[in-house]
Short mmCIF file of C-alpha atoms and ligand atoms in Angstrom, two decimals:
data_model
loop_
_atom_site.label_atom_id
_atom_site.label_comp_id
_atom_site.label_asym_id
_atom_site.label_seq_id
_atom_site.Cartn_x
_atom_site.Cartn_y
_atom_site.Cartn_z
CA MET A 184 -12.72 -13.74 5.38
CA THR A 185 -14.71 -12.70 2.45
CA SER A 186 -17.00 -9.89 3.09
CA LYS A 187 -20.51 -9.83 1.27
CA ASP A 188 -22.27 -6.80 2.55
CA ASN A 189 -21.37 -3.25 2.11
CA ALA A 190 -19.42 -2.89 5.19
CA PRO A 191 -15.66 -3.11 5.13
CA THR A 192 -13.60 -5.61 6.88
CA THR A 193 -11.25 -3.08 8.21
CA TYR A 194 -11.85 0.68 9.00
CA ARG A 195 -9.25 3.08 7.70
CA ILE A 196 -8.82 6.41 9.20
CA LEU A 197 -6.57 9.42 8.06
CA ILE A 198 -4.66 11.31 10.85
CA GLY A 199 -3.73 14.69 9.48
CA LYS A 200 -1.77 17.40 10.70
CA PRO A 201 -2.98 20.63 8.76
CA GLY A 202 -1.32 24.04 9.54
CA LEU A 203 1.95 25.33 10.51
CA ASP A 204 2.66 23.66 14.00
CA GLY A 205 5.32 21.22 14.07
CA HIS A 206 4.04 19.09 17.01
CA ASP A 207 2.86 15.57 15.89
CA ARG A 208 3.35 13.73 19.30
CA GLY A 209 -0.16 13.75 20.03
CA ALA A 210 -1.13 12.70 16.47
CA LYS A 211 1.16 9.88 16.60
CA VAL A 212 -0.19 8.59 19.97
CA ILE A 213 -3.65 8.58 18.29
CA ALA A 214 -2.34 6.81 15.35
CA ARG A 215 -0.69 4.09 17.37
CA ALA A 216 -3.65 3.55 19.54
CA LEU A 217 -5.99 3.09 16.54
CA ARG A 218 -3.61 0.70 15.07
CA ASP A 219 -3.60 -1.28 18.31
CA ALA A 220 -7.59 -1.21 18.17
CA GLY A 221 -7.27 -2.88 14.59
CA PHE A 222 -7.72 0.18 12.36
CA GLU A 223 -5.66 1.01 9.32
CA VAL A 224 -4.31 4.43 9.88
CA ILE A 225 -2.85 6.54 7.22
CA TYR A 226 -0.62 9.32 8.52
CA SER A 227 -0.16 12.48 6.45
CA GLY A 228 2.79 14.07 7.87
CA LEU A 229 3.16 17.78 9.08
CA HIS A 230 1.87 20.87 7.50
CA GLN A 231 -0.91 19.60 5.18
CA THR A 232 -3.26 22.03 3.39
CA PRO A 233 -7.05 21.15 3.90
CA GLU A 234 -7.15 20.45 0.13
CA ALA A 235 -4.16 18.03 0.42
CA LEU A 236 -5.89 16.23 3.32
CA VAL A 237 -9.27 15.80 1.40
CA GLN A 238 -7.57 14.65 -1.70
CA THR A 239 -5.46 11.99 0.47
CA ALA A 240 -8.81 11.07 2.26
CA ILE A 241 -10.29 10.17 -1.21
CA GLN A 242 -7.34 8.44 -2.63
CA GLU A 243 -7.14 6.23 0.59
CA ASP A 244 -10.91 5.59 0.91
CA VAL A 245 -10.92 6.29 4.67
CA ASP A 246 -13.97 6.49 6.85
CA GLY A 247 -12.98 9.26 8.85
CA ILE A 248 -10.38 11.97 9.30
CA GLY A 249 -8.86 12.91 12.73
CA LEU A 250 -7.07 16.43 12.45
CA SER A 251 -4.69 17.55 15.19
CA ILE A 252 -4.00 21.21 15.41
CA LEU A 253 -2.11 23.01 18.06
CA SER A 254 -1.35 26.26 16.28
CA GLY A 255 -4.64 27.95 17.09
CA ALA A 256 -5.80 27.83 13.58
CA HIS A 257 -8.50 25.18 14.31
CA ASN A 258 -11.55 27.45 13.61
CA THR A 259 -10.67 27.73 9.92
CA LEU A 260 -8.74 24.64 9.14
CA MET A 261 -11.35 22.19 10.59
CA PRO A 262 -14.32 23.64 8.84
CA ASP A 263 -12.54 23.94 5.64
CA VAL A 264 -11.79 20.25 5.59
CA VAL A 265 -15.57 19.59 6.14
CA ARG A 266 -16.51 21.98 3.45
CA LEU A 267 -14.03 20.60 0.91
CA LEU A 268 -15.24 17.00 1.64
CA ALA A 269 -18.73 18.16 0.77
CA GLU A 270 -17.63 19.99 -2.34
CA ARG A 271 -15.95 16.58 -3.50
CA ASP A 272 -19.04 14.41 -2.74
CA ALA A 273 -17.36 12.87 -0.10
CA ASP A 274 -19.22 14.18 3.16
CA ASP A 275 -20.02 10.60 4.28
CA ILE A 276 -16.10 10.86 5.51
CA PHE A 277 -16.41 11.96 9.11
CA VAL A 278 -14.14 14.64 10.60
CA PHE A 279 -13.01 14.91 14.24
CA GLY A 280 -10.37 16.82 15.84
CA GLY A 281 -8.00 17.23 18.82
CA GLY A 282 -5.58 19.73 19.96
CA ILE A 283 -5.45 22.77 22.26
CA ILE A 284 -8.98 24.14 21.63
CA PRO A 285 -10.77 26.50 23.96
CA ASP A 286 -14.08 25.14 25.12
CA GLY A 287 -15.67 28.22 23.76
CA ASP A 288 -14.63 27.39 20.17
CA ILE A 289 -16.22 23.68 20.31
CA PRO A 290 -19.79 24.55 19.69
CA ALA A 291 -19.05 26.63 16.60
CA LEU A 292 -16.90 23.73 15.23
CA GLU A 293 -19.64 21.10 15.94
CA GLU A 294 -22.05 23.29 14.09
CA ALA A 295 -19.79 23.52 11.13
CA GLY A 296 -19.82 19.56 11.06
CA VAL A 297 -16.90 18.44 13.18
CA ARG A 298 -18.18 15.45 14.75
CA ALA A 299 -16.22 15.39 18.02
CA ILE A 300 -13.53 17.47 19.60
CA PHE A 301 -10.98 16.04 22.06
CA THR A 302 -9.03 18.29 24.13
CA PRO A 303 -5.83 17.58 25.89
CA GLY A 304 -6.02 15.16 28.84
CA THR A 305 -8.92 13.17 27.13
CA PRO A 306 -8.06 9.38 27.60
CA THR A 307 -7.07 7.92 24.37
CA THR A 308 -9.73 5.05 24.83
CA GLU A 309 -12.42 7.69 24.70
CA VAL A 310 -11.21 8.82 21.23
CA ILE A 311 -10.85 5.07 20.13
CA ASP A 312 -14.48 4.26 21.24
CA PHE A 313 -15.71 7.21 19.44
CA VAL A 314 -14.08 6.21 16.12
CA GLN A 315 -15.01 2.68 16.49
CA ARG A 316 -18.69 3.82 17.18
CA THR A 317 -18.84 6.30 14.49
CA CYS A 318 -17.55 3.85 12.03
CA ASP A 319 -19.99 1.17 13.17
CA GLU A 320 -22.90 3.39 12.66
CA LYS A 321 -21.73 4.39 9.13
CA TYR A 322 -22.45 0.94 8.24
CA GLY A 323 -25.31 0.25 10.26
CA ARG A 324 -23.60 -2.25 12.52
CA ASP A 325 -24.80 -2.89 15.97
CA GLN A 326 -22.52 -2.10 18.76
CA GLY A 327 -21.06 -5.27 20.12
CA MET B 299 -20.95 8.15 -1.60
CA ARG B 300 -23.18 7.34 -4.40
CA SER B 301 -24.14 3.99 -5.15
CA ILE B 302 -21.52 1.73 -6.31
CA ASP B 303 -23.30 -0.13 -9.04
CA ASP B 304 -21.39 1.87 -11.96
CA LEU B 305 -17.89 1.90 -10.25
CA ASP B 306 -16.26 0.50 -13.27
CA LYS B 307 -17.73 3.33 -15.60
CA ARG B 308 -16.83 5.88 -13.23
CA ILE B 309 -13.15 4.56 -12.87
CA LEU B 310 -12.77 4.49 -16.56
CA SER B 311 -13.75 8.11 -16.73
CA GLY B 312 -10.97 9.02 -14.27
CA ASP B 313 -13.18 9.16 -11.03
CA VAL B 314 -10.52 8.76 -8.09
CA ARG B 315 -13.14 8.31 -5.51
CA ALA B 316 -14.51 5.30 -7.44
CA ALA B 317 -11.17 3.79 -8.02
CA ALA B 318 -10.54 4.20 -4.25
CA ARG B 319 -13.60 2.40 -3.36
CA LEU B 320 -12.92 -0.57 -5.70
CA MET B 321 -9.35 -0.82 -4.22
CA ARG B 322 -10.87 -1.08 -0.78
CA LEU B 323 -13.50 -3.73 -2.09
CA ILE B 324 -10.43 -5.71 -3.67
CA ASP B 325 -8.60 -5.43 -0.36
CA ASP B 326 -11.60 -6.69 1.67
CA ARG B 327 -11.94 -9.64 -0.95
CA ALA B 328 -15.49 -8.53 -1.50
CA GLN B 329 -17.34 -10.58 -4.08
CA ARG B 330 -18.56 -7.43 -5.83
CA ALA B 331 -14.87 -6.50 -6.76
CA ARG B 332 -14.75 -9.19 -9.16
CA THR B 333 -17.42 -7.93 -11.85
CA PHE B 334 -15.74 -4.54 -11.70
CA LEU B 335 -12.23 -5.89 -12.24
CA SER B 336 -13.50 -7.98 -15.14
CA ALA B 337 -14.91 -4.89 -16.63
CA LEU B 338 -11.74 -3.09 -16.35
CA GLN B 339 -9.43 -5.93 -17.69
CA PRO B 340 -9.82 -4.87 -21.43
CA HIS B 341 -8.69 -1.48 -20.45
CA THR B 342 -5.39 -2.54 -18.74
CA GLY B 343 -1.89 -3.34 -20.27
CA SER B 344 -0.60 0.21 -21.14
CA ALA B 345 1.04 1.18 -17.70
CA TYR B 346 4.64 0.72 -17.01
CA ILE B 347 4.95 -0.91 -13.64
CA LEU B 348 8.14 -0.17 -11.62
CA GLY B 349 8.89 -2.05 -8.37
CA VAL B 350 10.83 -0.64 -5.51
CA THR B 351 12.13 -3.02 -2.79
CA GLY B 352 14.92 -2.86 -0.19
CA ASN B 353 15.30 -2.79 3.65
CA PRO B 354 12.99 -0.66 5.70
CA GLY B 355 14.85 2.67 6.23
CA SER B 356 16.81 2.40 3.08
CA GLY B 357 14.99 5.42 1.61
CA LYS B 358 12.47 3.83 -0.82
CA SER B 359 9.52 6.07 -0.12
CA THR B 360 11.91 9.19 -0.36
CA LEU B 361 13.19 7.68 -3.71
CA VAL B 362 9.65 7.08 -4.87
CA ASN B 363 8.95 10.74 -4.07
CA GLN B 364 11.77 11.93 -6.15
CA LEU B 365 10.93 9.62 -8.99
CA ILE B 366 7.37 10.89 -9.12
CA HIS B 367 9.03 14.43 -9.63
CA GLN B 368 10.95 13.15 -12.37
CA PHE B 369 8.07 11.44 -14.32
CA ARG B 370 5.97 14.35 -13.75
CA ALA B 371 8.60 16.70 -15.10
CA ARG B 372 8.29 14.83 -18.42
CA ASP B 373 4.21 14.97 -18.26
CA GLN B 374 3.77 11.30 -17.27
CA THR B 375 1.13 10.51 -14.69
CA VAL B 376 2.07 8.36 -11.71
CA ALA B 377 0.23 6.22 -9.66
CA CYS B 378 1.86 4.57 -6.34
CA ILE B 379 1.03 1.69 -4.37
CA ALA B 380 3.00 1.74 -0.95
CA VAL B 381 2.71 -1.43 1.18
CA ASP B 382 3.51 -1.31 4.79
CA PRO B 383 3.04 -4.35 7.38
CA THR B 384 -0.10 -5.22 9.29
CA SER B 385 0.49 -5.58 12.95
CA PRO B 386 0.05 -9.44 13.70
CA PHE B 387 -1.32 -8.58 17.12
CA SER B 388 -4.20 -6.24 16.34
CA GLY B 389 -4.71 -6.48 12.71
CA GLY B 390 -4.27 -2.81 12.31
CA ALA B 391 -1.42 -0.76 10.70
CA ILE B 392 0.20 2.59 10.38
CA LEU B 393 0.62 3.47 6.79
CA GLY B 394 3.16 6.17 6.86
CA ASP B 395 4.90 6.12 3.48
CA ARG B 396 2.95 9.01 2.16
CA VAL B 397 4.64 11.33 4.71
CA ARG B 398 7.65 11.21 2.36
CA MET B 399 5.52 11.81 -0.72
CA GLN B 400 3.96 15.10 0.37
CA ASP B 401 5.39 16.98 -2.47
CA HIS B 402 2.62 15.56 -4.72
CA ALA B 403 -0.46 16.32 -2.67
CA GLY B 404 -2.62 18.46 -4.56
CA ASP B 405 -1.37 17.22 -7.98
CA ASP B 406 -4.08 15.49 -9.99
CA GLY B 407 -1.67 13.59 -12.03
CA VAL B 408 -0.59 11.69 -9.15
CA PHE B 409 -2.64 8.88 -7.25
CA ILE B 410 -1.06 7.24 -4.15
CA ARG B 411 -2.49 4.53 -2.26
CA SER B 412 -1.27 3.05 1.00
CA VAL B 413 -2.00 -0.73 1.50
CA ALA B 414 -1.43 -3.01 4.54
CA THR B 415 -0.19 -6.56 4.11
CA ARG B 416 -2.96 -7.95 6.09
CA GLY B 417 -0.93 -11.03 6.86
CA HIS B 418 0.49 -11.71 3.43
CA LEU B 419 3.97 -12.56 3.22
CA GLY B 420 6.34 -11.80 0.26
CA GLY B 421 6.64 -7.92 0.33
CA LEU B 422 3.07 -7.30 -0.99
CA SER B 423 -0.42 -7.51 0.04
CA ARG B 424 -2.62 -10.09 -1.77
CA SER B 425 -4.53 -7.13 -3.37
CA THR B 426 -1.66 -5.42 -4.90
CA PRO B 427 -1.86 -6.96 -8.26
CA ALA B 428 -5.41 -6.49 -8.87
CA MET B 429 -4.97 -2.69 -7.53
CA VAL B 430 -2.32 -2.09 -10.12
CA GLN B 431 -4.88 -3.25 -12.66
CA VAL B 432 -7.30 -0.49 -11.61
CA MET B 433 -4.64 2.14 -11.72
CA ASP B 434 -3.60 0.88 -15.13
CA ALA B 435 -7.07 0.89 -16.55
CA MET B 436 -7.37 4.53 -15.39
CA GLY B 437 -4.58 5.25 -17.81
CA TYR B 438 -1.69 6.20 -15.40
CA ASP B 439 1.69 5.99 -17.41
CA VAL B 440 3.67 4.80 -14.62
CA VAL B 441 2.43 2.73 -11.57
CA ILE B 442 5.14 2.36 -8.84
CA VAL B 443 4.91 -0.36 -6.27
CA GLU B 444 6.76 0.16 -3.07
CA THR B 445 7.17 -3.20 -1.20
CA VAL B 446 7.34 -3.64 2.84
CA GLY B 447 10.95 -4.48 2.61
CA VAL B 448 11.78 -7.21 5.08
CA GLY B 449 13.62 -10.23 4.00
CA GLN B 450 15.00 -11.28 0.57
CA ASP B 451 11.98 -13.28 -0.37
CA GLU B 452 10.32 -10.32 -1.94
CA ILE B 453 10.20 -11.95 -5.39
CA GLU B 454 6.54 -11.27 -6.03
CA ILE B 455 7.51 -7.67 -7.07
CA VAL B 456 9.56 -9.08 -9.82
CA ARG B 457 6.62 -11.12 -11.24
CA LEU B 458 4.45 -7.91 -11.09
CA ALA B 459 7.03 -5.28 -12.09
CA ASP B 460 8.43 -4.53 -15.57
CA THR B 461 11.37 -3.00 -13.90
CA SER B 462 12.55 -3.66 -10.36
CA LEU B 463 14.79 -1.43 -8.44
CA VAL B 464 16.51 -2.78 -5.33
CA VAL B 465 17.46 -0.26 -2.92
CA LEU B 466 20.68 -0.82 -0.89
CA VAL B 467 22.54 1.51 1.51
CA PRO B 468 26.15 1.64 2.61
CA GLY B 469 27.40 0.80 6.41
CA LEU B 470 25.27 -2.37 7.24
CA GLY B 471 28.26 -4.47 8.04
CA ASP B 472 29.64 -7.61 6.38
CA ASP B 473 26.83 -10.06 7.26
CA ILE B 474 24.80 -8.20 4.50
CA GLN B 475 26.79 -10.49 1.83
CA ALA B 476 24.42 -13.38 2.32
CA GLU B 477 21.57 -11.26 2.13
CA LYS B 478 22.66 -9.59 -0.99
CA ALA B 479 22.93 -12.97 -2.69
CA GLY B 480 19.21 -13.28 -2.73
CA LEU B 481 18.84 -9.73 -4.13
CA MET B 482 21.16 -10.34 -6.93
CA GLU B 483 18.66 -12.02 -9.09
CA ILE B 484 15.74 -9.72 -8.32
CA ALA B 485 17.37 -6.48 -9.27
CA ASP B 486 17.00 -4.90 -12.81
CA VAL B 487 18.61 -1.85 -11.40
CA PHE B 488 20.59 -1.55 -8.07
CA VAL B 489 19.98 1.86 -6.40
CA LEU B 490 22.78 2.52 -3.83
CA ASN B 491 20.95 5.13 -1.88
CA LYS B 492 22.38 7.45 0.74
CA SER B 493 25.44 7.69 -1.29
CA ASP B 494 26.05 10.89 0.85
CA LEU B 495 27.08 8.72 3.72
CA PRO B 496 30.47 7.01 3.89
CA GLY B 497 30.87 3.62 2.33
CA SER B 498 28.62 3.91 -0.83
CA ASP B 499 31.88 3.22 -3.16
CA ARG B 500 32.67 0.22 -1.21
CA LEU B 501 29.16 -1.09 -1.49
CA LYS B 502 29.27 -0.47 -5.17
CA ARG B 503 32.27 -2.58 -5.55
CA GLU B 504 30.74 -5.28 -3.51
CA VAL B 505 27.70 -5.34 -5.58
CA GLN B 506 29.74 -5.52 -8.63
CA THR B 507 31.65 -8.48 -7.22
CA MET B 508 28.57 -10.32 -6.27
CA LEU B 509 27.15 -9.74 -9.54
CA SER B 510 29.75 -11.26 -11.51
CA LEU B 511 29.34 -14.29 -9.36
CA TYR B 512 25.50 -14.57 -9.59
CA ARG B 513 24.47 -13.31 -12.86
CA ALA B 514 25.73 -14.33 -16.21
CA THR B 515 25.96 -11.62 -18.95
CA ASP B 516 24.30 -13.90 -21.59
CA GLY B 517 20.77 -14.45 -22.26
CA ASP B 518 17.98 -11.80 -22.81
CA ASP B 519 18.32 -9.76 -19.74
CA PRO B 520 21.10 -7.07 -19.41
CA LEU B 521 23.29 -7.02 -16.34
CA PRO B 522 21.66 -4.78 -13.79
CA ALA B 523 22.72 -1.14 -13.63
CA ILE B 524 24.19 0.15 -10.51
CA VAL B 525 23.29 3.77 -9.55
CA GLN B 526 24.44 5.75 -6.75
CA THR B 527 21.75 8.15 -5.35
CA SER B 528 21.03 10.46 -2.60
CA ALA B 529 17.35 10.75 -2.41
CA THR B 530 17.31 13.47 0.17
CA GLY B 531 20.20 15.30 -1.42
CA LYS B 532 18.61 14.95 -4.95
CA GLN B 533 21.78 13.45 -6.37
CA GLY B 534 21.91 10.65 -9.08
CA LEU B 535 18.31 10.96 -9.97
CA ASP B 536 18.80 11.65 -13.57
CA GLU B 537 21.12 8.87 -13.82
CA LEU B 538 18.47 6.72 -11.93
CA VAL B 539 15.83 7.58 -14.55
CA ALA B 540 18.23 7.04 -17.29
CA ALA B 541 18.99 3.55 -15.99
CA ILE B 542 15.12 2.75 -15.54
CA ASP B 543 14.71 4.01 -19.29
CA ASP B 544 17.59 1.83 -20.54
CA HIS B 545 15.95 -1.24 -18.96
CA ARG B 546 12.59 -0.48 -20.40
CA LEU B 547 14.04 -0.14 -23.82
CA ALA B 548 16.00 -3.52 -23.48
CA LEU B 549 12.80 -5.04 -22.16
CA GLU B 550 10.68 -3.72 -25.12
CA THR B 551 13.23 -4.96 -27.65
CA ASN B 552 13.85 -8.50 -25.99
CA ARG B 553 10.39 -8.98 -24.84
CA PRO B 554 7.61 -7.15 -26.72
CA THR B 555 4.65 -5.75 -25.03
CA SER B 556 2.52 -8.69 -25.95
CA VAL B 557 4.92 -11.10 -24.21
CA ARG B 558 4.86 -8.96 -21.06
CA ASN B 559 1.08 -8.63 -21.03
CA ARG B 560 1.07 -12.33 -21.33
CA ASN B 561 3.33 -12.65 -18.40
CA ARG B 562 1.23 -10.17 -16.38
CA CYS B 563 -1.96 -12.07 -17.13
CA ALA B 564 -0.31 -15.32 -15.93
CA HIS B 565 0.80 -13.53 -12.81
CA LEU B 566 -2.76 -12.25 -12.13
CA ILE B 567 -4.16 -15.55 -12.66
CA ARG B 568 -1.61 -17.18 -10.12
CA ALA B 569 -2.38 -14.26 -7.62
CA ILE B 570 -6.04 -14.58 -7.74
CA ALA B 571 -5.92 -18.37 -7.63
CA ARG B 572 -3.56 -18.40 -4.75
CA THR B 573 -5.70 -16.23 -2.66
CA GLU B 574 -8.89 -18.34 -3.50
CA LEU B 575 -6.81 -21.13 -2.35
CA ASP B 576 -5.59 -19.46 0.90
CA ILE B 577 -9.04 -18.74 1.84
CA LEU B 578 -10.30 -22.07 1.07
CA PHE B 579 -7.52 -23.50 3.09
CA ASP B 580 -8.17 -21.50 6.15
CA GLN B 581 -11.73 -22.64 5.95
CA LYS B 582 -10.93 -26.33 5.59
CA ALA B 583 -8.10 -26.20 8.05
CA THR B 584 -10.17 -24.83 10.80
CA SER B 585 -13.40 -26.93 10.21
CA LYS B 586 -15.03 -29.60 12.51
CA ARG B 587 -13.75 -32.32 10.01
CA PHE B 588 -10.27 -31.04 10.35
CA ASP B 589 -10.54 -31.39 14.11
CA ASP B 590 -11.49 -35.18 13.64
CA LEU B 591 -8.38 -35.48 11.45
CA VAL B 592 -6.37 -34.05 14.18
CA ASP B 593 -7.85 -36.44 16.64
CA ASP B 594 -7.09 -39.25 14.16
CA VAL B 595 -3.50 -38.26 14.17
CA GLU B 596 -3.15 -37.66 17.73
CA LYS B 597 -4.38 -41.10 18.63
CA GLY B 598 -2.04 -42.63 15.82
CA LYS B 599 -4.82 -43.81 13.66
CA ILE B 600 -3.37 -42.20 10.69
CA ASP B 601 -0.10 -40.54 10.09
CA PRO B 602 0.27 -36.55 9.25
CA TYR B 603 1.07 -37.09 5.59
CA THR B 604 -2.11 -39.09 4.91
CA ALA B 605 -4.03 -36.52 6.98
CA ALA B 606 -2.46 -33.81 4.85
CA GLU B 607 -3.33 -35.59 1.58
CA LYS B 608 -7.03 -35.69 2.85
CA LEU B 609 -6.95 -31.92 3.58
CA THR B 610 -5.36 -31.28 0.28
CA ARG B 611 -8.23 -33.19 -1.40
CA TRP B 612 -11.00 -31.27 0.40
CA LEU B 613 -9.69 -28.31 -1.38
CA THR B 614 -11.03 -29.35 -4.68
CA GLU B 615 -14.15 -31.33 -3.75
N1 LIG C 307 21.29 10.55 4.47
C1 LIG C 307 20.39 10.12 3.84
N2 LIG C 307 19.06 9.83 4.22
C2 LIG C 307 18.23 9.43 3.53
C3 LIG C 307 18.36 9.37 2.16
N3 LIG C 307 17.23 8.81 1.56
C4 LIG C 307 16.24 8.71 2.47
N4 LIG C 307 17.04 9.01 3.71
C5 LIG C 307 16.47 9.02 5.06
O1 LIG C 307 16.04 7.64 5.52
C6 LIG C 307 14.98 7.48 6.26
C7 LIG C 307 14.10 6.38 5.78
O2 LIG C 307 13.57 6.85 4.58
P1 LIG C 307 12.25 6.22 3.87
O3 LIG C 307 12.10 6.92 2.52
O4 LIG C 307 11.06 6.44 4.93
O5 LIG C 307 12.70 4.82 3.77
P2 LIG C 307 11.71 3.49 3.42
O6 LIG C 307 11.37 2.86 4.79
O7 LIG C 307 12.83 2.44 2.88
O8 LIG C 307 10.71 3.89 2.79
C8 LIG C 307 14.40 9.13 6.44
O9 LIG C 307 14.69 9.61 7.64
C9 LIG C 307 15.06 9.64 5.16
O10 LIG C 307 15.06 11.01 5.26
C10 LIG C 307 19.56 9.81 1.40
O11 LIG C 307 19.74 9.76 0.39
N5 LIG C 307 20.56 10.06 2.30
MG1 LIG C 308 8.61 3.43 2.94
#
């Protein structure tokens, strides 16, 4: 239907795989779960640089970026994406992450602006709820 | 994101973020998109629009990736709209065409946008024609549109594109014949992709035979070229670009830009009107009044044709 306010009719999320690791099973599980929850999901494919992901996010006008990293390079890659978004006047695009990330690293990542970190074993529904809630908040929508 | 009040001006100055936002407003059928699109309209008409259709898995996205390389090598800027289907169950979609176009991440001369069909049939989204306008207004030399690629009724792309590529692959069996018949009239260039696999020459002979049956050589339009490619093996790409150039040249000779712009305007008006009608139809066909109409037909008070006539009349009241 026609939308009249500023909020979009459909949320769009980029699922990105920055860095060197070649395992995208987790990323694809999240992409499918988001689709099944009604999101339009843009999947980047493997081995993307933070610059490329930010450019993609802007071209696709997504609401948020989910980064899946299993290579251990999360401490640089995730904050890089947040920083580059800010540099491109796009810090309204939120960033969340998943992968093999030690608990000890999480506070620093959150400090750097990553909105949530999901470690292996997190139920998919928890990730979807987070994305839904964060998008709703972005447009000032009440939680239904 | 800053206020969106000056989206049109920012788009004309090349602001990708602003263009991406307008495309979303268009996709969401937001009222505000309209003013911006009108402001962009005078700046459109110079992009060359290339359509790419063909079954899922035939290698469209891989080919588009290679075509972008070719156009970039001669310093043309390229925009691409890649359409994927929306899930009829959830309304969501996974848009994965970009995966095959990663080579161009980081190149500011390339703008790729993934679009979901959102329930529209015919290979494109409702929003595609207007999104092409936005990319055209931004000054991209070539706009490539990759369709969903299911079924042979993807004729919308023909109306939208200057040159339409139909991608076929070998080894799909004999029942393909009937399907190809539908494609014979769509193609300006046949791309026989995956020519590294067995059966490509046979496919070529089949297409030639079908063409001689379905297409006459007289009239303005030249007979479509047939080019064998391997998008993954980077074979036949120069030939493909040459075939596209040839078609463009023939088109520009037979149908000057003014005529094509006129056709494109006609297409755009139809696409917009059809979208409006769709929305209106959905509203009227789910109204309380419509329920009463159903009651009447159910009870045998009126026949379905009369009821449908009434519904049709509501659309224009
Ligand atoms: N053997 C071979 N495989 C190809 C060729 N072009 C594409 N593919 C593969 O075909 C699959 C589908 O390609 P894709 O571009 O996504 O097809 P689309 O669905 O039509 O966009 C991928 O696995 C490609 O690597 C080709 O020329 N030869
Ligand atoms: Mg594709």
